[in-house]
């Protein structure tokens, strides 16, 4: 899988050849040796040959050098196809000029490894068409009445809105002094937030299960973005949005700040413990052992981020700010100015991140190094993976207690352990959640003013996009601070928040404003996000989420298995929703 066969034929007499390759995804990397090719046997007219396997995920640059003076004979750039069979013929065109030609010949054509994605897309579109037809049938009164009677959705919605402390679009008149914001209608949950959360979660489940073993459904090796790099920051973003709305709801309904703080501390503690004890360890390898227990992790970072952002919001929340009763010198900034201490705190965190990242001395590494180490940067800093971020984790946590197989280990051949959920990156995760918190404040301040909410989402997206363009110079590798999920660089956060604001705007418009879409099927896992995330991690290697494959080197089989497992979690979350089972922490 993701490989092709290359047969190198050397027709040059008395010249050994050295073949090396460089992946197009490896920035400033050293060429990697592939094979020696012996010279041809002149008397028998038999060329020297060597067969090698080449990568098909990214374009390759092949370099052929002669053993005589290490002279470069030819350099070829080519994107090989999966399971293809190729020949590289090296021969002399003219004996007088000794001109050498390198011809690449396709012996057997590659397969189209992306056809399974197209087939899966058509299958899901067919399912969607069936559901749309079913929705049209629901518009027929007798059919709709019979289904509503069986499913009793009013009771389901009542349970959700009364017990989950959810964000609301309306509230009772007694909960606030201003009828401008809080009407007398019944409470109703914002489905767009759960839809956004569920979309992020389902993509996360799919890529965690393997994503069909396609490279773009895996995390980027270092700088840049793939589909897998989008979902975690989006989940953090919508967590911040929910913090704003849920804390506002609890305080308006009379909960004391001490009681709310207790809930924040307890929830954070549970998330961190679930990550350390339940999700991270691989119990298939034996009992839990402190010797090699990974301390950082996804749930651990979510728990700590939730603690900081929720406590920050609780500490600096101001009575009357959300209802518009406070006098503001600038109405356009009424969702920002009342919370200036929060912004100062976040800016201080960012200054700390910048100082540690670019000024902290790291032994054996240049100051401010942001590279992957290994064979990157022409192999000058092989043990500097992650720069200051990696150094801090190894120093404070120990090499055995952080992630041992970072995404940079494949292409950049790094040997140092590095944790993408490490200590330093948590600072920017807090910033990501804080931007989500800002989205929640927009929803609160401009209650039912859909144009204002969407326009501010759009403005925030533009601002974050401009900052990203400046930091990255609109380049993958050459910016001041490249987009990097492993480092959780500031440009990564601004780029992901730019996308998040736009995505939330679209979902909010379709689901809560125009009501053209119910949010299904993503709404259901969004209502049980913790259960789905922990469940998919715990039961990852169990049937029916995984089974023995007929051909483990087939993208089609991997994609089928991963999509089946992901779909099962959507169905499970739907059944739990219908049975009114919601696991909250």
Coordinates of C-alpha atoms in Angstrom, one line a residue:
X1 CA 0.0 0.0 0.0
X2 CA 1.2 3.5 -1.0
X3 CA 4.2 2.0 -2.8
X4 CA 5.3 1.2 -6.3
X5 CA 8.1 -1.0 -7.7
X6 CA 11.0 0.7 -9.5
X7 CA 13.5 -1.4 -11.5
X8 CA 16.7 0.5 -12.3
X9 CA 18.6 -0.8 -15.3
X10 CA 22.2 0.4 -15.7
X11 CA 23.5 0.0 -19.2
X12 CA 26.7 2.1 -18.5
X13 CA 29.9 -0.1 -18.6
X14 CA 32.3 0.1 -15.7
X15 CA 30.1 2.6 -13.7
X16 CA 28.4 1.8 -10.5
X17 CA 25.3 4.0 -9.8
X18 CA 24.0 5.3 -6.6
X19 CA 20.2 6.0 -6.4
X20 CA 18.8 8.3 -3.8
X21 CA 15.4 9.9 -3.3
X22 CA 13.8 12.9 -1.7
X23 CA 10.2 13.2 -0.8
X24 CA 8.3 16.3 -2.0
X25 CA 6.8 16.6 1.5
X26 CA 10.2 16.7 3.2
X27 CA 11.3 20.4 3.5
X28 CA 15.0 21.0 3.3
X29 CA 15.8 17.3 3.7
X30 CA 18.8 15.2 2.8
X31 CA 18.5 12.7 0.0
X32 CA 17.9 9.2 1.3
X33 CA 19.9 6.3 -0.2
X34 CA 17.9 3.7 -2.0
X35 CA 20.2 1.3 -3.8
X36 CA 23.5 0.6 -5.6
X37 CA 23.2 -0.4 -9.2
X38 CA 26.1 -2.5 -10.6
X39 CA 27.5 -1.7 -14.1
X40 CA 26.4 -3.6 -17.2
X41 CA 28.2 -6.7 -18.3
X42 CA 29.6 -5.5 -21.6
X43 CA 30.5 -8.9 -23.0
X44 CA 27.0 -10.3 -22.3
X45 CA 25.2 -7.0 -23.0
X46 CA 23.4 -7.5 -19.8
X47 CA 22.5 -4.3 -17.8
X48 CA 23.1 -4.1 -14.1
X49 CA 19.8 -4.0 -12.2
X50 CA 18.4 -3.2 -8.8
X51 CA 14.8 -3.2 -7.7
X52 CA 13.5 -0.7 -5.0
X53 CA 10.2 0.2 -3.5
X54 CA 9.3 3.9 -3.8
X55 CA 6.7 5.9 -2.0
X56 CA 3.5 7.0 -3.9
X57 CA 1.9 9.3 -1.4
X58 CA 4.0 12.4 -2.4
X59 CA 6.1 13.3 -5.5
X60 CA 9.7 12.1 -5.4
X61 CA 12.9 13.5 -6.7
X62 CA 15.3 10.7 -7.8
X63 CA 19.0 11.4 -7.9
X64 CA 21.4 9.1 -9.8
X65 CA 25.1 9.6 -9.1
X66 CA 28.0 7.8 -10.8
X67 CA 30.6 6.0 -8.6
X68 CA 33.3 7.8 -10.7
X69 CA 33.8 11.1 -8.9
X70 CA 30.3 11.0 -7.4
X71 CA 29.2 12.8 -10.6
X72 CA 25.4 13.6 -10.9
X73 CA 24.1 11.8 -13.9
X74 CA 20.4 12.8 -13.8
X75 CA 17.7 14.0 -11.5
X76 CA 14.0 13.1 -12.1
X77 CA 10.9 14.4 -10.4
X78 CA 7.9 12.1 -10.6
X79 CA 4.8 11.1 -8.7
X80 CA 4.6 7.3 -8.8
X81 CA 1.2 5.6 -8.6
X82 CA 0.2 2.9 -6.1
X83 CA 1.1 -0.7 -7.1
X84 CA 2.6 0.6 -10.3
X85 CA 5.6 -1.1 -12.0
X86 CA 8.3 1.2 -13.4
X87 CA 11.7 0.9 -15.0
X88 CA 14.4 3.6 -15.0
X89 CA 16.8 2.9 -17.9
X90 CA 20.2 4.6 -17.7
X91 CA 22.2 4.5 -20.9
X92 CA 24.7 6.4 -23.0
X93 CA 23.2 8.3 -26.0
X94 CA 26.5 9.1 -27.7
X95 CA 29.9 7.4 -27.1
X96 CA 31.7 10.4 -28.3
X97 CA 30.1 13.0 -26.0
X98 CA 29.3 10.5 -23.2
X99 CA 25.9 12.0 -22.8
X100 CA 23.8 9.9 -20.4
X101 CA 20.0 9.6 -20.6
X102 CA 17.6 8.4 -17.9
X103 CA 14.3 7.2 -19.2
X104 CA 11.4 6.3 -17.0
X105 CA 9.2 3.6 -18.4
X106 CA 5.8 2.4 -17.1
X107 CA 5.8 -1.4 -17.2
X108 CA 2.5 -1.8 -15.5
X109 CA 0.1 1.0 -14.8
X110 CA -0.8 1.9 -11.2
X111 CA -4.3 1.6 -9.7
X112 CA -6.5 4.5 -8.9
X113 CA -6.3 4.4 -5.1
X114 CA -8.9 7.2 -4.7
X115 CA -11.8 5.3 -6.3
X116 CA -12.9 3.9 -2.9
X117 CA -13.4 7.4 -1.7
X118 CA -15.6 8.2 -4.7
X119 CA -17.6 5.0 -4.2
X120 CA -18.1 5.7 -0.5
X121 CA -19.2 9.3 -1.3
X122 CA -21.8 7.9 -3.7
X123 CA -23.1 5.4 -1.1
X124 CA -23.5 8.1 1.5
X125 CA -25.2 10.4 -1.1
X126 CA -27.6 7.6 -1.8
X127 CA -28.4 7.2 1.9
X128 CA -28.9 11.0 2.1
X129 CA -31.3 10.9 -0.8
X130 CA -33.3 8.2 0.9
X131 CA -33.4 10.3 4.1
X132 CA -34.6 13.3 2.1
X133 CA -37.4 11.3 0.6
X134 CA -38.3 10.2 4.0
X135 CA -38.4 13.8 5.2
X136 CA -40.7 14.7 2.4
X137 CA -43.0 11.9 3.5
X138 CA -43.0 13.4 7.0
X139 CA -44.7 16.5 5.5
X140 CA -47.8 14.3 5.0
X141 CA -50.0 14.9 8.0
X142 CA -51.1 11.3 8.8
X143 CA -47.5 10.0 8.5
X144 CA -46.1 12.8 10.6
X145 CA -48.6 12.5 13.3
X146 CA -48.0 8.7 13.6
X147 CA -44.2 9.1 13.8
X148 CA -44.5 12.0 16.4
X149 CA -46.8 9.9 18.5
X150 CA -44.3 7.0 18.5
X151 CA -41.1 9.0 19.1
X152 CA -42.5 11.7 21.4
X153 CA -39.8 14.3 20.5
X154 CA -41.2 17.1 22.7
X155 CA -40.4 15.1 25.8
X156 CA -36.9 14.5 24.5
X157 CA -36.3 18.2 23.9
X158 CA -37.7 19.1 27.3
X159 CA -35.3 16.7 29.0
X160 CA -32.3 18.1 27.0
X161 CA -33.0 21.7 27.7
X162 CA -33.9 21.2 31.4
X163 CA -31.0 19.0 32.4
X164 CA -28.0 19.8 30.3
X165 CA -27.6 23.5 31.2
X166 CA -27.5 24.1 27.5
X167 CA -27.1 27.3 25.5
X168 CA -30.5 28.8 24.7
X169 CA -32.0 31.1 22.2
X170 CA -34.7 32.3 24.5
X171 CA -35.4 32.4 28.2
X172 CA -38.1 33.2 30.7
X173 CA -38.9 36.9 31.3
X174 CA -38.0 36.5 35.0
X175 CA -34.4 35.6 34.3
X176 CA -33.3 39.0 33.1
X177 CA -34.4 42.6 33.3
X178 CA -34.4 43.3 29.6
X179 CA -37.1 42.0 27.4
X180 CA -35.0 43.0 24.5
X181 CA -32.9 39.9 24.9
X182 CA -34.9 37.4 26.9
X183 CA -38.3 36.7 25.6
X184 CA -41.2 34.7 27.1
X185 CA -40.9 31.8 24.8
X186 CA -39.9 28.4 26.0
X187 CA -36.2 27.5 26.2
X188 CA -34.7 26.1 23.0
X189 CA -31.2 24.7 22.5
X190 CA -29.0 26.0 19.8
X191 CA -28.7 23.0 17.5
X192 CA -25.9 24.6 15.5
X193 CA -23.5 24.3 18.4
X194 CA -24.1 20.6 18.8
X195 CA -24.0 20.1 15.1
X196 CA -20.6 21.9 14.9
X197 CA -19.3 19.8 17.8
X198 CA -20.7 16.6 16.3
X199 CA -19.1 17.3 12.9
X200 CA -15.7 17.9 14.5
X201 CA -16.1 14.7 16.6
X202 CA -17.1 12.4 13.8
X203 CA -14.2 13.5 11.6
X204 CA -12.0 13.0 14.6
X205 CA -13.3 9.5 15.1
X206 CA -12.8 8.7 11.4
X207 CA -9.2 9.9 11.3
X208 CA -8.4 8.2 14.6
X209 CA -9.6 4.9 13.2
X210 CA -7.2 5.3 10.3
X211 CA -9.0 7.4 7.7
X212 CA -8.7 4.6 5.1
X213 CA -4.9 4.9 5.5
X214 CA -4.9 7.9 3.1
X215 CA -2.1 10.4 3.9
X216 CA -4.5 13.4 3.9
X217 CA -6.6 11.8 6.6
X218 CA -3.5 11.5 8.8
X219 CA -1.8 14.4 10.6
X220 CA 0.7 16.4 8.6
X221 CA 4.3 15.3 9.2
X222 CA 5.3 18.8 10.3
X223 CA 4.3 22.2 8.8
X224 CA 1.0 22.5 6.9
X225 CA -2.5 21.1 7.2
X226 CA -4.4 17.9 6.4
X227 CA -8.0 17.0 7.2
X228 CA -6.9 15.3 10.5
X229 CA -5.4 18.6 11.7
X230 CA -8.7 20.5 11.5
X231 CA -10.9 18.7 14.0
X232 CA -9.2 19.0 17.4
X233 CA -8.9 22.8 17.4
X234 CA -12.5 23.0 16.2
X235 CA -13.6 20.9 19.1
X236 CA -11.6 23.2 21.4
X237 CA -13.3 26.2 19.8
X238 CA -16.8 25.0 20.3
X239 CA -16.0 24.0 23.8
X240 CA -15.1 27.6 24.5
X241 CA -18.4 28.7 22.9
X242 CA -20.4 26.3 25.1
X243 CA -18.5 27.6 28.2
X244 CA -19.7 31.1 27.6
X245 CA -23.3 30.1 27.1
X246 CA -23.5 27.5 29.9
X247 CA -21.9 29.6 32.5
X248 CA -24.2 32.5 31.6
X249 CA -27.2 30.2 31.9
X250 CA -26.1 28.8 35.3
X251 CA -25.5 32.3 36.8
X252 CA -28.7 33.7 35.5
X253 CA -30.6 30.8 37.1
X254 CA -29.2 31.6 40.5
X255 CA -26.1 29.4 40.9
X256 CA -23.4 31.0 43.1
X257 CA -20.0 31.5 41.7
X258 CA -18.6 29.1 44.3
X259 CA -20.9 26.3 43.2
X260 CA -20.1 26.9 39.5
X261 CA -16.3 26.9 40.3
X262 CA -16.7 23.6 42.1
X263 CA -18.4 22.1 38.9
X264 CA -15.6 23.5 36.8
X265 CA -12.9 21.9 39.0
X266 CA -14.7 18.6 39.1
X267 CA -15.3 18.4 35.4
X268 CA -11.6 19.3 34.6
X269 CA -10.4 16.7 37.1
X270 CA -12.6 14.0 35.5
X271 CA -11.5 14.9 32.0
X272 CA -7.8 14.7 32.9
X273 CA -8.2 11.4 34.8
X274 CA -10.2 9.8 32.0
X275 CA -7.4 10.8 29.6
X276 CA -4.6 9.4 31.8
X277 CA -6.2 6.2 33.1
X278 CA -8.8 5.2 30.4
X279 CA -7.9 6.6 27.0
X280 CA -4.1 6.9 26.9
X281 CA -2.8 3.5 28.2
X282 CA -2.7 0.5 25.8
X283 CA -4.0 -2.3 28.1
X284 CA -3.4 -4.8 25.3
X285 CA 0.3 -4.5 26.2
X286 CA -0.2 -5.2 29.9
X287 CA -1.3 -3.6 33.1
X288 CA -1.0 0.2 33.6
X289 CA 2.6 1.1 34.4
X290 CA 4.0 4.4 35.5
X291 CA 7.3 3.6 33.8
X292 CA 6.0 4.4 30.4
X293 CA 2.6 6.1 31.0
X294 CA 1.9 9.0 28.7
X295 CA 1.0 12.1 30.8
X296 CA -0.2 14.5 28.1
X297 CA -3.1 13.7 25.8
X298 CA -6.3 15.0 24.2
X299 CA -8.6 14.7 27.1
X300 CA -5.9 16.1 29.5
X301 CA -5.5 19.1 27.3
X302 CA -9.2 19.6 27.0
X303 CA -9.6 19.3 30.8
X304 CA -6.9 21.9 31.6
X305 CA -8.0 24.2 28.8
X306 CA -11.6 24.0 30.1
X307 CA -10.4 24.8 33.7
X308 CA -8.4 27.9 32.6
X309 CA -11.0 29.4 30.2
X310 CA -14.1 28.6 32.4
X311 CA -12.4 30.0 35.5
X312 CA -11.3 33.1 33.6
X313 CA -14.8 33.6 32.3
X314 CA -16.3 33.1 35.8
X315 CA -13.8 35.4 37.5
X316 CA -14.2 38.4 35.2
X317 CA -17.9 38.0 34.2
X318 CA -19.8 41.3 34.9
X319 CA -23.4 41.6 35.8
X320 CA -25.4 43.4 33.1
X321 CA -22.7 43.1 30.4
X322 CA -24.6 40.4 28.4
X323 CA -28.0 42.2 28.8
X324 CA -26.7 45.5 27.5
X325 CA -27.4 47.4 30.7
X326 CA -23.8 48.6 31.1
X327 CA -22.8 51.8 29.4
X328 CA -20.3 51.3 26.6
X329 CA -18.1 53.9 25.0
X330 CA -18.1 52.0 21.8
X331 CA -21.2 49.8 21.0
X332 CA -19.3 48.0 18.2
X333 CA -17.1 46.5 20.9
X334 CA -19.7 45.8 23.5
X335 CA -18.9 42.1 23.5
X336 CA -15.1 42.8 24.0
X337 CA -14.6 45.9 26.2
X338 CA -16.3 44.6 29.4
X339 CA -13.9 41.7 29.4
X340 CA -10.6 43.6 28.9
X341 CA -8.9 41.8 31.9
X342 CA -9.5 38.5 30.1
X343 CA -7.8 39.8 26.9
X344 CA -4.8 41.1 28.9
X345 CA -4.5 37.6 30.5
X346 CA -4.6 35.9 27.1
X347 CA -2.1 38.3 25.6
X348 CA 0.2 37.7 28.6
X349 CA 0.0 34.0 27.9
X350 CA 0.9 34.6 24.2
X351 CA 3.9 36.7 25.2
X352 CA 5.0 33.8 27.5
X353 CA 4.6 31.4 24.5
X354 CA 6.6 33.6 22.2
X355 CA 9.4 34.1 24.7
X356 CA 9.7 30.5 25.6
X357 CA 9.5 29.4 21.9
X358 CA 12.0 31.9 20.5
X359 CA 14.3 32.8 23.5
X360 CA 14.6 29.7 25.6
X361 CA 18.1 28.1 25.1
X362 CA 17.8 24.5 24.0
X363 CA 21.0 22.4 24.3
X364 CA 22.4 21.5 20.9
X365 CA 19.8 23.5 19.0
X366 CA 19.6 27.0 17.6
X367 CA 17.5 29.4 19.6
X368 CA 13.9 29.7 18.2
X369 CA 14.1 26.5 16.3
X370 CA 10.7 25.4 15.0
X371 CA 11.7 22.5 12.8
X372 CA 11.2 18.7 13.0
X373 CA 14.8 17.6 13.5
X374 CA 15.7 14.3 11.9
X375 CA 16.8 14.7 8.3
X376 CA 15.1 18.1 8.1
X377 CA 17.1 21.2 7.8
X378 CA 19.7 19.2 5.9
X379 CA 20.3 17.0 8.9
X380 CA 22.0 19.7 11.0
X381 CA 19.7 19.3 14.1
X382 CA 18.6 15.7 14.2
X383 CA 17.7 15.7 18.0
X384 CA 16.0 19.1 18.0
X385 CA 12.4 18.0 17.2
X386 CA 10.0 20.7 18.2
X387 CA 12.7 23.0 19.6
X388 CA 11.7 24.6 23.0
X389 CA 8.3 22.7 23.0
X390 CA 9.9 19.3 22.9
X391 CA 12.7 20.3 25.3
X392 CA 10.3 21.5 27.9
X393 CA 8.3 18.2 27.7
X394 CA 11.4 16.0 27.9
X395 CA 12.8 18.1 30.8
X396 CA 9.6 18.3 32.9
X397 CA 7.8 15.0 32.0
X398 CA 10.6 12.7 30.9
X399 CA 11.1 11.1 27.5
X400 CA 9.1 7.9 28.5
X401 CA 6.0 9.9 29.6
X402 CA 5.4 11.7 26.3
X403 CA 4.3 10.4 22.8
X404 CA 6.8 8.1 21.3
X405 CA 5.8 8.1 17.7
X406 CA 5.2 11.6 16.4
X407 CA 4.0 12.2 12.9
X408 CA 7.4 13.6 11.9
X409 CA 9.0 10.2 12.4
X410 CA 8.0 8.8 9.0
X411 CA 9.0 11.5 6.5
X412 CA 11.6 13.3 8.6
X413 CA 12.9 10.1 10.3
X414 CA 13.0 11.7 13.7
X415 CA 14.1 9.5 16.6
X416 CA 13.3 11.8 19.5
X417 CA 9.9 11.4 21.3
X418 CA 7.7 14.4 20.9
X419 CA 4.1 15.0 22.2
X420 CA 1.7 17.1 20.1
X421 CA -0.4 17.6 23.3
X422 CA 2.6 18.9 25.3
X423 CA 2.9 21.6 27.8
X424 CA 3.9 24.6 25.7
X425 CA 1.2 24.1 23.1
X426 CA -1.5 24.1 25.8
X427 CA -1.1 27.9 25.9
X428 CA -2.3 28.3 22.4
X429 CA -5.0 25.7 23.0
X430 CA -6.3 28.1 25.7
X431 CA -6.2 30.9 23.1
X432 CA -8.3 28.8 20.7
X433 CA -10.9 28.1 23.4
X434 CA -10.9 31.8 24.3
X435 CA -11.8 32.7 20.7
X436 CA -14.6 30.2 20.9
X437 CA -15.7 31.9 24.1
X438 CA -15.8 35.1 22.1
X439 CA -18.2 33.4 19.7
X440 CA -20.4 32.5 22.6
X441 CA -20.4 36.1 23.8
X442 CA -21.5 37.3 20.4
X443 CA -24.5 34.9 20.5
X444 CA -25.4 36.2 24.0
X445 CA -24.9 39.9 23.3
X446 CA -26.9 39.8 20.0
X447 CA -29.6 37.4 21.0
X448 CA -31.9 36.7 18.0
X449 CA -30.2 39.4 16.0
X450 CA -29.1 37.0 13.3
X451 CA -27.5 39.5 10.9
X452 CA -25.4 41.0 13.7
X453 CA -24.3 37.5 14.9
X454 CA -23.3 36.3 11.4
X455 CA -21.6 39.6 10.5
X456 CA -19.5 39.5 13.6
X457 CA -18.6 35.9 12.9
X458 CA -17.5 36.9 9.5
X459 CA -15.5 39.9 10.8
X460 CA -13.7 37.7 13.3
X461 CA -12.9 35.2 10.5
X462 CA -11.4 37.9 8.3
X463 CA -9.3 39.3 11.2
X464 CA -8.0 35.9 12.1
X465 CA -7.3 35.2 8.4
X466 CA -5.3 38.4 8.0
X467 CA -3.2 37.6 11.1
X468 CA -2.5 34.1 9.7
X469 CA -1.5 35.5 6.3
X470 CA 1.0 37.9 8.0
X471 CA 2.5 35.2 10.3
X472 CA 2.8 32.7 7.5
X473 CA 3.5 35.0 4.6
X474 CA 0.9 32.9 2.8
X475 CA 3.5 30.1 2.6
X476 CA 3.7 26.6 4.0
X477 CA 7.3 26.7 5.0
X478 CA 8.7 30.3 4.7
X479 CA 6.6 32.3 7.1
X480 CA 7.6 33.9 10.4
X481 CA 5.6 31.3 12.3
X482 CA 4.4 28.4 10.0
X483 CA 1.1 26.6 10.5
X484 CA 2.0 23.6 12.7
X485 CA -0.3 21.3 14.5
X486 CA 2.5 19.5 16.4
X487 CA 3.6 22.8 17.9
X488 CA 0.1 24.3 18.1
X489 CA 1.8 27.5 16.7
X490 CA -0.1 30.8 17.0
X491 CA -0.6 30.8 13.2
X492 CA -2.2 27.4 13.4
X493 CA -4.7 28.8 16.0
X494 CA -5.5 31.9 14.0
X495 CA -6.0 29.8 10.8
X496 CA -8.2 27.2 12.5
X497 CA -10.3 29.9 14.3
X498 CA -10.7 31.7 10.9
X499 CA -12.1 28.4 9.5
X500 CA -14.1 27.8 12.7
X501 CA -15.9 31.2 12.6
X502 CA -16.9 30.7 9.0
X503 CA -18.0 27.1 9.6
X504 CA -20.1 28.1 12.6
X505 CA -21.6 31.0 10.6
X506 CA -22.7 28.6 7.9
X507 CA -24.1 26.0 10.3
X508 CA -25.8 28.7 12.4
X509 CA -27.4 30.1 9.3
X510 CA -28.6 26.7 7.9
X511 CA -29.7 25.2 11.2
X512 CA -30.9 27.9 13.6
X513 CA -31.7 30.9 11.3
X514 CA -33.3 29.4 8.1
X515 CA -33.9 25.9 9.6
X516 CA -33.1 24.3 6.3
X517 CA -31.1 21.6 8.0
X518 CA -31.8 19.9 11.3
X519 CA -28.1 19.2 11.9
X520 CA -28.5 15.5 11.5
X521 CA -26.6 13.2 11.7
X522 CA -23.9 15.3 13.3
X523 CA -26.3 16.7 15.9
X524 CA -26.6 13.4 17.7
X525 CA -22.9 12.6 18.5
X526 CA -22.6 16.3 19.4
X527 CA -25.1 15.7 22.2
X528 CA -23.0 12.8 23.6
X529 CA -19.5 13.9 22.6
X530 CA -17.6 12.6 25.7
X531 CA -19.3 9.2 25.5
X532 CA -18.6 8.9 21.8
X533 CA -14.9 10.0 22.1
X534 CA -14.1 7.8 25.0
X535 CA -16.1 4.9 23.6
X536 CA -14.4 5.0 20.2
X537 CA -11.0 4.9 21.9
X538 CA -11.8 2.1 24.4
X539 CA -13.6 -0.2 21.8
X540 CA -11.3 0.6 18.9
X541 CA -9.9 -2.9 18.5
X542 CA -13.1 -4.8 19.2
X543 CA -15.7 -6.1 16.7
X544 CA -17.8 -4.6 15.1
X545 CA -15.5 -1.6 15.0
X546 CA -12.6 -3.7 13.7
X547 CA -12.2 -7.1 12.1
X548 CA -9.5 -9.2 10.4
X549 CA -9.2 -8.0 6.8
X550 CA -8.9 -10.1 3.6
X551 CA -6.2 -7.7 2.3
X552 CA -4.6 -5.4 4.8
X553 CA -2.8 -3.6 1.9
X554 CA -6.0 -2.3 0.4
X555 CA -7.2 1.3 0.9
X556 CA -10.7 0.1 0.0
X557 CA -10.9 -2.4 2.9
X558 CA -9.4 0.1 5.4
X559 CA -11.8 2.8 4.3
X560 CA -14.8 0.4 4.6
X561 CA -13.8 -0.6 8.1
X562 CA -13.1 2.9 9.3
X563 CA -16.4 4.3 7.8
X564 CA -18.4 1.4 9.2
X565 CA -16.9 2.0 12.7
X566 CA -17.6 5.8 12.4
X567 CA -21.1 5.2 11.2
X568 CA -21.8 2.8 14.1
X569 CA -21.0 5.6 16.6
X570 CA -23.4 7.9 14.8
X571 CA -26.1 5.3 15.1
X572 CA -25.3 4.6 18.7
X573 CA -25.5 8.4 19.5
X574 CA -28.8 8.6 17.7
X575 CA -30.2 5.7 19.7
X576 CA -29.0 7.2 22.9
X577 CA -30.6 10.5 21.9
X578 CA -33.9 8.8 21.3
X579 CA -33.7 7.0 24.6
X580 CA -32.8 10.3 26.3
X581 CA -29.5 9.0 27.5
X582 CA -26.9 11.8 27.8
X583 CA -23.6 11.3 29.5
X584 CA -22.3 14.5 30.9
X585 CA -19.4 15.3 33.1

